[in-house]
CSV table of C-alpha atoms and ligand atoms in Angstrom, one decimal:
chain,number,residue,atom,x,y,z
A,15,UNK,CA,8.0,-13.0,25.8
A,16,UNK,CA,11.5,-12.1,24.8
A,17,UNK,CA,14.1,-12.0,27.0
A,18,UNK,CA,14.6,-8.4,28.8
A,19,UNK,CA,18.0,-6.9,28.2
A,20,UNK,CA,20.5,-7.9,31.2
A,21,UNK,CA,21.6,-4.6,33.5
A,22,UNK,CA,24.4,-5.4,35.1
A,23,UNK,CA,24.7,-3.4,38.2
A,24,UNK,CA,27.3,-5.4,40.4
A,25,UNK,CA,29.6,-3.3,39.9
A,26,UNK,CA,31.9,-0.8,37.3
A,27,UNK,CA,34.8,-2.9,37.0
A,28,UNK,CA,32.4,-5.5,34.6
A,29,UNK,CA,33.0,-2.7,31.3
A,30,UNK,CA,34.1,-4.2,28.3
A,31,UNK,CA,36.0,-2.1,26.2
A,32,UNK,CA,34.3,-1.1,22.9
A,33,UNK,CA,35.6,-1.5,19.5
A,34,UNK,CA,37.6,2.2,19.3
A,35,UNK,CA,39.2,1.1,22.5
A,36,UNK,CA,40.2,-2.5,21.0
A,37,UNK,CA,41.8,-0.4,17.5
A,38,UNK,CA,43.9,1.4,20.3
A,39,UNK,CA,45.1,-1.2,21.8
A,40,UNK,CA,46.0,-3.1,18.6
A,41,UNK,CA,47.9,-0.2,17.1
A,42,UNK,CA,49.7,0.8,19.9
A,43,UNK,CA,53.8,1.1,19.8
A,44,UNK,CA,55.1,-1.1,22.7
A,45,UNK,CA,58.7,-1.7,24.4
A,46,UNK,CA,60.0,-3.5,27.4
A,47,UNK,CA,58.5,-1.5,30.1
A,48,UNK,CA,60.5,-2.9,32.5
A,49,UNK,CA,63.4,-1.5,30.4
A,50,UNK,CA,61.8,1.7,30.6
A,51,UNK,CA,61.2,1.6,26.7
A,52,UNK,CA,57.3,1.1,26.1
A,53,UNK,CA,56.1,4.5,24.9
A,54,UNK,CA,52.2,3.7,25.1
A,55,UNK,CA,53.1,3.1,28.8
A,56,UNK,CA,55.0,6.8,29.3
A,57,UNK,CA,52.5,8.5,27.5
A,58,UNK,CA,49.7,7.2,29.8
A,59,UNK,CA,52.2,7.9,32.8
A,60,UNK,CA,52.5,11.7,31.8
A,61,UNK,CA,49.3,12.3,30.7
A,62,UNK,CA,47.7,11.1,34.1
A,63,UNK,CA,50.6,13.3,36.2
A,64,UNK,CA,49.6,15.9,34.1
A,65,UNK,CA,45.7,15.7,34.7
A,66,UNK,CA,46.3,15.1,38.2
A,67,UNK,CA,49.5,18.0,38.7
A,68,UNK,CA,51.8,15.7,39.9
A,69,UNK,CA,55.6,15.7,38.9
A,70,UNK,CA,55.5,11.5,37.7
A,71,UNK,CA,53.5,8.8,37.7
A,72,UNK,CA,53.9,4.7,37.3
A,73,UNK,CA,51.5,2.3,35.7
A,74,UNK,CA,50.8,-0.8,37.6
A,75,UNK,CA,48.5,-3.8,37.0
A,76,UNK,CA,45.6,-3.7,39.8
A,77,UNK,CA,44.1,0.0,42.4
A,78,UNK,CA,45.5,-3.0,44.8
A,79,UNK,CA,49.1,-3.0,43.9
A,80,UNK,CA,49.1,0.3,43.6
A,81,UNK,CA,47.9,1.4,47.2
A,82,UNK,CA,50.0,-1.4,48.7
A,83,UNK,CA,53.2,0.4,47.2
A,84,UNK,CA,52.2,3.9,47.8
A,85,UNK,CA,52.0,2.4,51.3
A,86,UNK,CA,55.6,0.5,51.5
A,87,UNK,CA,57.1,3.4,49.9
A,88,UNK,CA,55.8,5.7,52.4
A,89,UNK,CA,56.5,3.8,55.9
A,90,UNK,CA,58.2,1.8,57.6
A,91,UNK,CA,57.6,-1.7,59.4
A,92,UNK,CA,55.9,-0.8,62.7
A,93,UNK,CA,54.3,1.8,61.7
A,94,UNK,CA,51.0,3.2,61.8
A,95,UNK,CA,48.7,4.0,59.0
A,96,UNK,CA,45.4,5.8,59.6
A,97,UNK,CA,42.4,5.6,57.3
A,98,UNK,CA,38.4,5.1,57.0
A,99,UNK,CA,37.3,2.1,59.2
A,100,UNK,CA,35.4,1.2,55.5
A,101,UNK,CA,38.1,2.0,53.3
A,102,UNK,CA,38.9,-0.4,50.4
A,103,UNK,CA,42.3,-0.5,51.9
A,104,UNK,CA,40.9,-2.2,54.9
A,105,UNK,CA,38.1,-3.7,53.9
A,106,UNK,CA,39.3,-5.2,50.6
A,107,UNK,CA,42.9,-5.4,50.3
A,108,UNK,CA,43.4,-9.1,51.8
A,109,UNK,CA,45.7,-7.8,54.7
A,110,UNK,CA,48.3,-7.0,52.1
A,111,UNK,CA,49.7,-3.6,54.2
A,112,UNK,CA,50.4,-6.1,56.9
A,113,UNK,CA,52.0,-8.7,55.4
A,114,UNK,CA,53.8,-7.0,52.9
A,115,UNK,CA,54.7,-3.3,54.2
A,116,UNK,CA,54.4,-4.8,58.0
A,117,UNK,CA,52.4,-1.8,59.0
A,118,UNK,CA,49.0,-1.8,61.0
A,119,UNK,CA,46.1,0.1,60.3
A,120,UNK,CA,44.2,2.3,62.1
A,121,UNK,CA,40.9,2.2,61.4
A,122,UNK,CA,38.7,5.6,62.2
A,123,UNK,CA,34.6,5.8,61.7
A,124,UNK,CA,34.1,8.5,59.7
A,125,UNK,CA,30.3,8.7,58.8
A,126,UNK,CA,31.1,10.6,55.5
A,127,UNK,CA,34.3,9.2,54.4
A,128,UNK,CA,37.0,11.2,55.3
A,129,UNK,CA,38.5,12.1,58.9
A,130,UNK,CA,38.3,16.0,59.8
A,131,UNK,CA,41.7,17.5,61.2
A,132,UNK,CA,40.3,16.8,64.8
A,133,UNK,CA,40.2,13.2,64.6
A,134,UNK,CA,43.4,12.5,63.0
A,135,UNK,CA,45.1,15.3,65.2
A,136,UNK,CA,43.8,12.7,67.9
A,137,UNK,CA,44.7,9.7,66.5
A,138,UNK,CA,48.5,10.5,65.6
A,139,UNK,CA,50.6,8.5,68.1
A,140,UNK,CA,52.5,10.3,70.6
A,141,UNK,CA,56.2,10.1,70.5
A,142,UNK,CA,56.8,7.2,73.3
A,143,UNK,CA,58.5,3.8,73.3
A,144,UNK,CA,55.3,2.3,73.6
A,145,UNK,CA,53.5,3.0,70.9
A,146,UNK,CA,53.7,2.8,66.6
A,147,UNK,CA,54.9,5.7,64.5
A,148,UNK,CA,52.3,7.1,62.5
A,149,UNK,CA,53.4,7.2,59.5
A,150,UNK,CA,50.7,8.1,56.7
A,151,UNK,CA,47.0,8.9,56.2
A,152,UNK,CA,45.4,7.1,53.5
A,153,UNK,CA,41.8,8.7,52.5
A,154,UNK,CA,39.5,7.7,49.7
A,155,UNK,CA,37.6,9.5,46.8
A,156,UNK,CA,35.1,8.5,45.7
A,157,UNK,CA,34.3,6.3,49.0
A,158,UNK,CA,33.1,2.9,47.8
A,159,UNK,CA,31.4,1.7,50.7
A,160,UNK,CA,30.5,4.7,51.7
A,161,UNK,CA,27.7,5.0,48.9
A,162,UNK,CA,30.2,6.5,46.6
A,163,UNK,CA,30.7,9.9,48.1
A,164,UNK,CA,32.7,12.2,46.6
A,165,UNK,CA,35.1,14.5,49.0
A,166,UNK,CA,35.8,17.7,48.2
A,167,UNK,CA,38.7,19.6,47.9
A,168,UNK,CA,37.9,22.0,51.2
A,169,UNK,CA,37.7,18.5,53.4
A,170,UNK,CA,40.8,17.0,51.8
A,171,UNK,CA,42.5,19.6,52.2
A,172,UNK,CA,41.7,20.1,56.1
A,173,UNK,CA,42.5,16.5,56.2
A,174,UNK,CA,45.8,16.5,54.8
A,175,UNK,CA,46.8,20.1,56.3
A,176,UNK,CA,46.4,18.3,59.7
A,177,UNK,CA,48.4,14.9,58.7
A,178,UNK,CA,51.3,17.2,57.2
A,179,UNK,CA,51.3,19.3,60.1
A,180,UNK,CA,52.3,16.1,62.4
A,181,UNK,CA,54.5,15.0,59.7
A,182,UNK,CA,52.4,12.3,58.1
A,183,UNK,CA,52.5,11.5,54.8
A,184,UNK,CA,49.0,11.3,52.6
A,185,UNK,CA,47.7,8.6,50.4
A,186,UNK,CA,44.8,9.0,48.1
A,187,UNK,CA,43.1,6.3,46.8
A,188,UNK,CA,41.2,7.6,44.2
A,189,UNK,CA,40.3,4.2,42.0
A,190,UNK,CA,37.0,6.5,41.2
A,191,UNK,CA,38.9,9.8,41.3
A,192,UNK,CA,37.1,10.7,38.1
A,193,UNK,CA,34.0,10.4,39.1
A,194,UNK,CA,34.7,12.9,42.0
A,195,UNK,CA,35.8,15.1,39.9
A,196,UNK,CA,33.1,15.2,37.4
A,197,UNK,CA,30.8,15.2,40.3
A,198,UNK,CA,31.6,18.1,41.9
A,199,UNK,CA,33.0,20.2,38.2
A,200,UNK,CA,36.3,20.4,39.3
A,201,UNK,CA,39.6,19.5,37.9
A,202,UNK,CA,41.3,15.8,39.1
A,203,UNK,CA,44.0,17.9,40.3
A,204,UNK,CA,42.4,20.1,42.9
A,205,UNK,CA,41.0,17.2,44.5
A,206,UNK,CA,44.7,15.7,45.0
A,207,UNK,CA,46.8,19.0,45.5
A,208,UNK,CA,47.6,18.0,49.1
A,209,UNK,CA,47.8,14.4,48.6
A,210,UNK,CA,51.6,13.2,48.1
A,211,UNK,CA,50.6,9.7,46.5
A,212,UNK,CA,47.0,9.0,44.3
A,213,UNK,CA,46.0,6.0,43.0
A,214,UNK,CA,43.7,6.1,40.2
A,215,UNK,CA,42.2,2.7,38.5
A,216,UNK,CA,40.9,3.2,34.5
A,217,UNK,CA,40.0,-0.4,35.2
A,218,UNK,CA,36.7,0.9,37.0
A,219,UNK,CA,34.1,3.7,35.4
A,220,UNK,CA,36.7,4.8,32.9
A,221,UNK,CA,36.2,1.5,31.3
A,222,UNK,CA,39.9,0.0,30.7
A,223,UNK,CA,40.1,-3.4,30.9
A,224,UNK,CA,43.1,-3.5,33.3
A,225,UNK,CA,45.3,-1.5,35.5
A,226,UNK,CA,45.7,1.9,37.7
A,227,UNK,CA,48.3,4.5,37.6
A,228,UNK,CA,50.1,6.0,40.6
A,229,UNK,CA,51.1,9.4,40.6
A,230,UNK,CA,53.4,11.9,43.2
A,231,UNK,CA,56.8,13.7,42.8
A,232,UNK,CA,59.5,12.2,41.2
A,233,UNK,CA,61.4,10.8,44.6
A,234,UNK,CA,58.1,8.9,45.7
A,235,UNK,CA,57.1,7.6,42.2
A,236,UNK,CA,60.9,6.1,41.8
A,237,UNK,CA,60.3,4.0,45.2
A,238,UNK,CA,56.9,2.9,44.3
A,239,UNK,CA,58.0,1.7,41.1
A,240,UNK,CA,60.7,-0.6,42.7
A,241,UNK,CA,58.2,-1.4,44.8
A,242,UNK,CA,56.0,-2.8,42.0
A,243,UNK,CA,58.9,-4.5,40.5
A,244,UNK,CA,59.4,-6.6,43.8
A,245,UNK,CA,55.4,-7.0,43.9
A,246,UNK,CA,55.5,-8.6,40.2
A,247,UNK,CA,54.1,-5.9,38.9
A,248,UNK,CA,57.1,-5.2,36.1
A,249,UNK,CA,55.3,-5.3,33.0
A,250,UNK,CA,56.7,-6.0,29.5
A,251,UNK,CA,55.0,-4.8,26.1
A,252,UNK,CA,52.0,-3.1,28.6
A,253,UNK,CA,51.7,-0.6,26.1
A,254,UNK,CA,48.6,-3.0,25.1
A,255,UNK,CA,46.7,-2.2,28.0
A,256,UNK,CA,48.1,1.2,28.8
A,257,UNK,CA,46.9,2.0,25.0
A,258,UNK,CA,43.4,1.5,26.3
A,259,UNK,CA,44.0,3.4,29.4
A,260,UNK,CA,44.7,6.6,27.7
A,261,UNK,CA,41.5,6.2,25.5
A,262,UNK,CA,39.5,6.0,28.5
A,263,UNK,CA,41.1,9.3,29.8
A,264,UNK,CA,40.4,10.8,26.2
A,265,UNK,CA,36.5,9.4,25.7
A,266,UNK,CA,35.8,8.4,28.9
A,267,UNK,CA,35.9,10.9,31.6
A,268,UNK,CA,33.4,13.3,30.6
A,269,UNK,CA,30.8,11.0,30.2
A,270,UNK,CA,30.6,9.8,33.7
A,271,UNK,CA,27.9,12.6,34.3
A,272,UNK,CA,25.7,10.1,32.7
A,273,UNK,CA,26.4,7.4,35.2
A,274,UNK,CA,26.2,9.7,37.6
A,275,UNK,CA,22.7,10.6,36.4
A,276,UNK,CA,21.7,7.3,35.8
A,277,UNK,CA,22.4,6.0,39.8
A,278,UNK,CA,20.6,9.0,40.4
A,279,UNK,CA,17.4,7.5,38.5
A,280,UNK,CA,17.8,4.2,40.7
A,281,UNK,CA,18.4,6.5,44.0
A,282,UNK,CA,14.9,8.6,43.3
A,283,UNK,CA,13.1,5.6,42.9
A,284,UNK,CA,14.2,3.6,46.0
A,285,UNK,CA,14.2,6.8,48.1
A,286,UNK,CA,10.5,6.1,49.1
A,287,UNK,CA,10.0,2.1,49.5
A,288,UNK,CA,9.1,0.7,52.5
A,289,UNK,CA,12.0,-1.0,54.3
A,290,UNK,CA,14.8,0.5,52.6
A,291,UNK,CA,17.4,3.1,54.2
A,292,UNK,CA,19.4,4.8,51.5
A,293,UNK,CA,22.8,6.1,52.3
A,294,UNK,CA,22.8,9.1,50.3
A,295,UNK,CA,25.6,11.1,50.3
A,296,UNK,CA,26.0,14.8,49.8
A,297,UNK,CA,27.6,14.7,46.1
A,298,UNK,CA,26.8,11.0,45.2
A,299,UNK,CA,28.6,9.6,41.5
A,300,UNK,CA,27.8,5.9,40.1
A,301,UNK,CA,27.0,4.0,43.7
A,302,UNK,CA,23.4,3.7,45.1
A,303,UNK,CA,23.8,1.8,48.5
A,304,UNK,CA,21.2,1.0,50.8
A,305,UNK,CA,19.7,-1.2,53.7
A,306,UNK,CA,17.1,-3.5,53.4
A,307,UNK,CA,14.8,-5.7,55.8
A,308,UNK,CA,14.3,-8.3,54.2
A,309,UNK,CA,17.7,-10.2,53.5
A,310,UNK,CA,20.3,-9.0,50.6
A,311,UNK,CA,21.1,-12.3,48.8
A,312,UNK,CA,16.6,-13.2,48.6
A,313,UNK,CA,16.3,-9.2,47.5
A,314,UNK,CA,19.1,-9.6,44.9
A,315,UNK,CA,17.9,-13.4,43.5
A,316,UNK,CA,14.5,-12.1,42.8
A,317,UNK,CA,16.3,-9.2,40.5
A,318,UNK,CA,18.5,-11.5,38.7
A,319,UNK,CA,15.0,-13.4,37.8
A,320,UNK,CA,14.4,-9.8,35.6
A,321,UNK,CA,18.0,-9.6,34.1
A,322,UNK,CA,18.6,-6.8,36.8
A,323,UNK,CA,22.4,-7.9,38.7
A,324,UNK,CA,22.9,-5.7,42.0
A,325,UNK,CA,25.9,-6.9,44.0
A,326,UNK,CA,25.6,-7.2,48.0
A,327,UNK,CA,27.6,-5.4,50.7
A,328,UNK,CA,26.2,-7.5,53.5
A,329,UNK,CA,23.2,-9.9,55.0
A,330,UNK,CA,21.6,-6.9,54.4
A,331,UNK,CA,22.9,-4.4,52.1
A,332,UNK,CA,22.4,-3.9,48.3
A,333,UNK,CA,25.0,-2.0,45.5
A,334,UNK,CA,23.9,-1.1,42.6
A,335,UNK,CA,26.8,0.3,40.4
A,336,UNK,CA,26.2,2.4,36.6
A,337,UNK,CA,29.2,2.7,34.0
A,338,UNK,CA,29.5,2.8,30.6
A,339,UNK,CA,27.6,-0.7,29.7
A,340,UNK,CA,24.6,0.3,31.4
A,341,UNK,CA,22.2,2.8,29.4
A,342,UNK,CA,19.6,5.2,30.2
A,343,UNK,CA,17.3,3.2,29.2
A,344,UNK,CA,18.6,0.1,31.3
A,345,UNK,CA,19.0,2.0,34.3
A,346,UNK,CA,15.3,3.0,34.2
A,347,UNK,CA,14.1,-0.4,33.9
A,348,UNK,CA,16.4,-1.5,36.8
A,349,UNK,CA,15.2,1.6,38.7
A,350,UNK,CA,11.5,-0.4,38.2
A,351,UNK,CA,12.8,-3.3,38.9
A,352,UNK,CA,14.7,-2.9,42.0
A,353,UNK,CA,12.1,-0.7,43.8
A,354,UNK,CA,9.3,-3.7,42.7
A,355,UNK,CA,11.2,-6.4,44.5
A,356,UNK,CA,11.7,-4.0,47.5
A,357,UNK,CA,8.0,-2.8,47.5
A,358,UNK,CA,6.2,-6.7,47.4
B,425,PLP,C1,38.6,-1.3,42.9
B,425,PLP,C2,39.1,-0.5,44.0
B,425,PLP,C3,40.5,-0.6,44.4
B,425,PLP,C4,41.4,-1.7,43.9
B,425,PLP,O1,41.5,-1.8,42.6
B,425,PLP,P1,41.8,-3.3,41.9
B,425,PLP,O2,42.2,-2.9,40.6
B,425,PLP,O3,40.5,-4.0,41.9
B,425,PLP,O4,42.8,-3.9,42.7
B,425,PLP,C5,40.9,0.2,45.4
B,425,PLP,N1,40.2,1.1,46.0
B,425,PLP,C6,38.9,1.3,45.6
B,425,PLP,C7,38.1,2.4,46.3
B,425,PLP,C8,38.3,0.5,44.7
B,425,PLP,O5,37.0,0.7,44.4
């Protein structure tokens, strides 16, 4: 029998770029971009403040780098940052906000991804001695671990109307901001009008081999690019890599839709098998996650045996992630798959 073709579903951060995005970066006009003088790297910088409305942006090397320096730029040591309780920021950052920016997190359970204005009204410290200075609010779209939901621009905007009314800054990090956007059919930018600082990865869906762009007003953008630079995030010639960054945002934005599709091919057919809780979110993108009985790593081995690759999100949680190397085709026969292993 020949060997099935291999999905790989662990995540959207495993796309290789394809041979028009390889051309780009070979031909692309580079500088010192430390210097200021790689021109690959401003065009990528203004087109992404452009599509997001936002007066500047900086390109840095990792979605990590750039929410640790949209959070150093935008507090203070001892203060108080609130976001998600699952937020990559907490969850998968290594601790960096602490060690680095010296600031503590403040981790709130938000069921669907995004604290309402009640909730962070409450949470914002009083002014007393005692206590931290809340500083910032940091919110996610889409929300990775929770089951890729996208927020829309009514609940991001209640969020951030109540952090600016006590004076706090907002953060979004929106590594999948894309996919939000094409979720719900509106522009990147209305999705961010209220958020000071985004991060956005073309690393992930968008299919870039490396890096994220941050993006805010001039003032902000100025500190978190000195902020990079003591990170060891200057770049030189980076107009290689930004070169492939701007050909995702040309080719590869629209076509999300069909990830988005896809995951929801795996979604129906896992909706009804025995022992498995979906977490389905109101607008989902390119993340099906869900609960199983049985344990995560057993469920996941037995799918590897059929070229099917799901990551898992804990002794018993499963991910499966679409993007742009995984076809309609593939996602059907993973769909099969996965809902086989979890029905015997
Ligand atoms: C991937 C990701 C990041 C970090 O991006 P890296 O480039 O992997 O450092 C941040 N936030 C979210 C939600 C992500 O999915």
């Amino acid at each position: 029998m020949p060997a099935l073709d291999l999905v790989d579903l662990r995540s959207d951060t495993l796309t290789v770029p394809d041979a028009g995005m390889r051309a780009a970066m070979a031909t692309a006009e580079v500088g010192d971009d430390v210097w200021g003088e790689d021109p690959t790297v401003r065009r990528l910088e203004q087109e992404m403040a452009r599509l997001l409305g936002k007066e500047a942006a900086v390109f840095v090397p990792s979605g990590t780098m750039g929410n640790l320096a949209c959070v150093a730029a935008q507090t203070r040591p001892g203060d108080e940052v609130i976001a998600d309780a699952e937020a990559h920021l907490v969850a998968y950052e290594v601790g960096g906000t602490a060690i680095v920016a010296g600031v503590q997190l403040r981790a709130l359970d938000c069921v669907d991804g995004i604290p309402d204005a009640g909730s962070i009204d409450a949470a914002v410290r009083d002014p007393d001695i005692h206590q931290p200075v809340t500083t910032l609010l940091s919110i996610e779209n889409t929300h990775n671990r929770r089951g890729g939901a996208a927020i829309d621009a009514a609940r991001i905007g209640a969020a951030a109307h109540a952090a600016h009314n006590r004076g706090l800054r907002v953060h979004c990090d929106g590594a999948r901001l894309f996919n939000a956007a094409v979720a719900l059919g509106v522009a990147p930018a209305e999705l961010v009008v209220e958020c000071d600082t985004v991060t956005v990865c073309v690393s992930k869906g968008l299919g870039a081999p490396v890096g994220s762009v941050v993006s805010g007003d001039t003032g902000t953008i100025e500190s978190v690019r000195r902020w990079r630079k003591r990170l060891g995030g200057g770049m030189r010639q980076a107009g290689v890599i930004a070169a492939a960054g701007l050909y995702a945002l040309e080719h590869n934005v629209a076509r999300l839709a069909e990830d988005h599709a896809n995951a929801r091919v795996i979604a129906d057919e896992l909706d009804g098998c025995p022992g498995v809780t979906l977490r389905r979110p109101a607008v989902a993108t390119n993340i099906v996650r869900f609960d199983t009985l049985a344990p995560a790593a057993e469920l996941a081995a037995r799918m590897s045996e059929q070229n099917v690759l799901v990551s898992t999100m804990g002794p018993h949680t499963l991910r499966c992630v679409t993007h742009l190397n995984v076809s309609a085709g593939g996602a059907q026969r993973a769909a099969g798959v996965v809902a086989r292993v979890l029905s015997t």
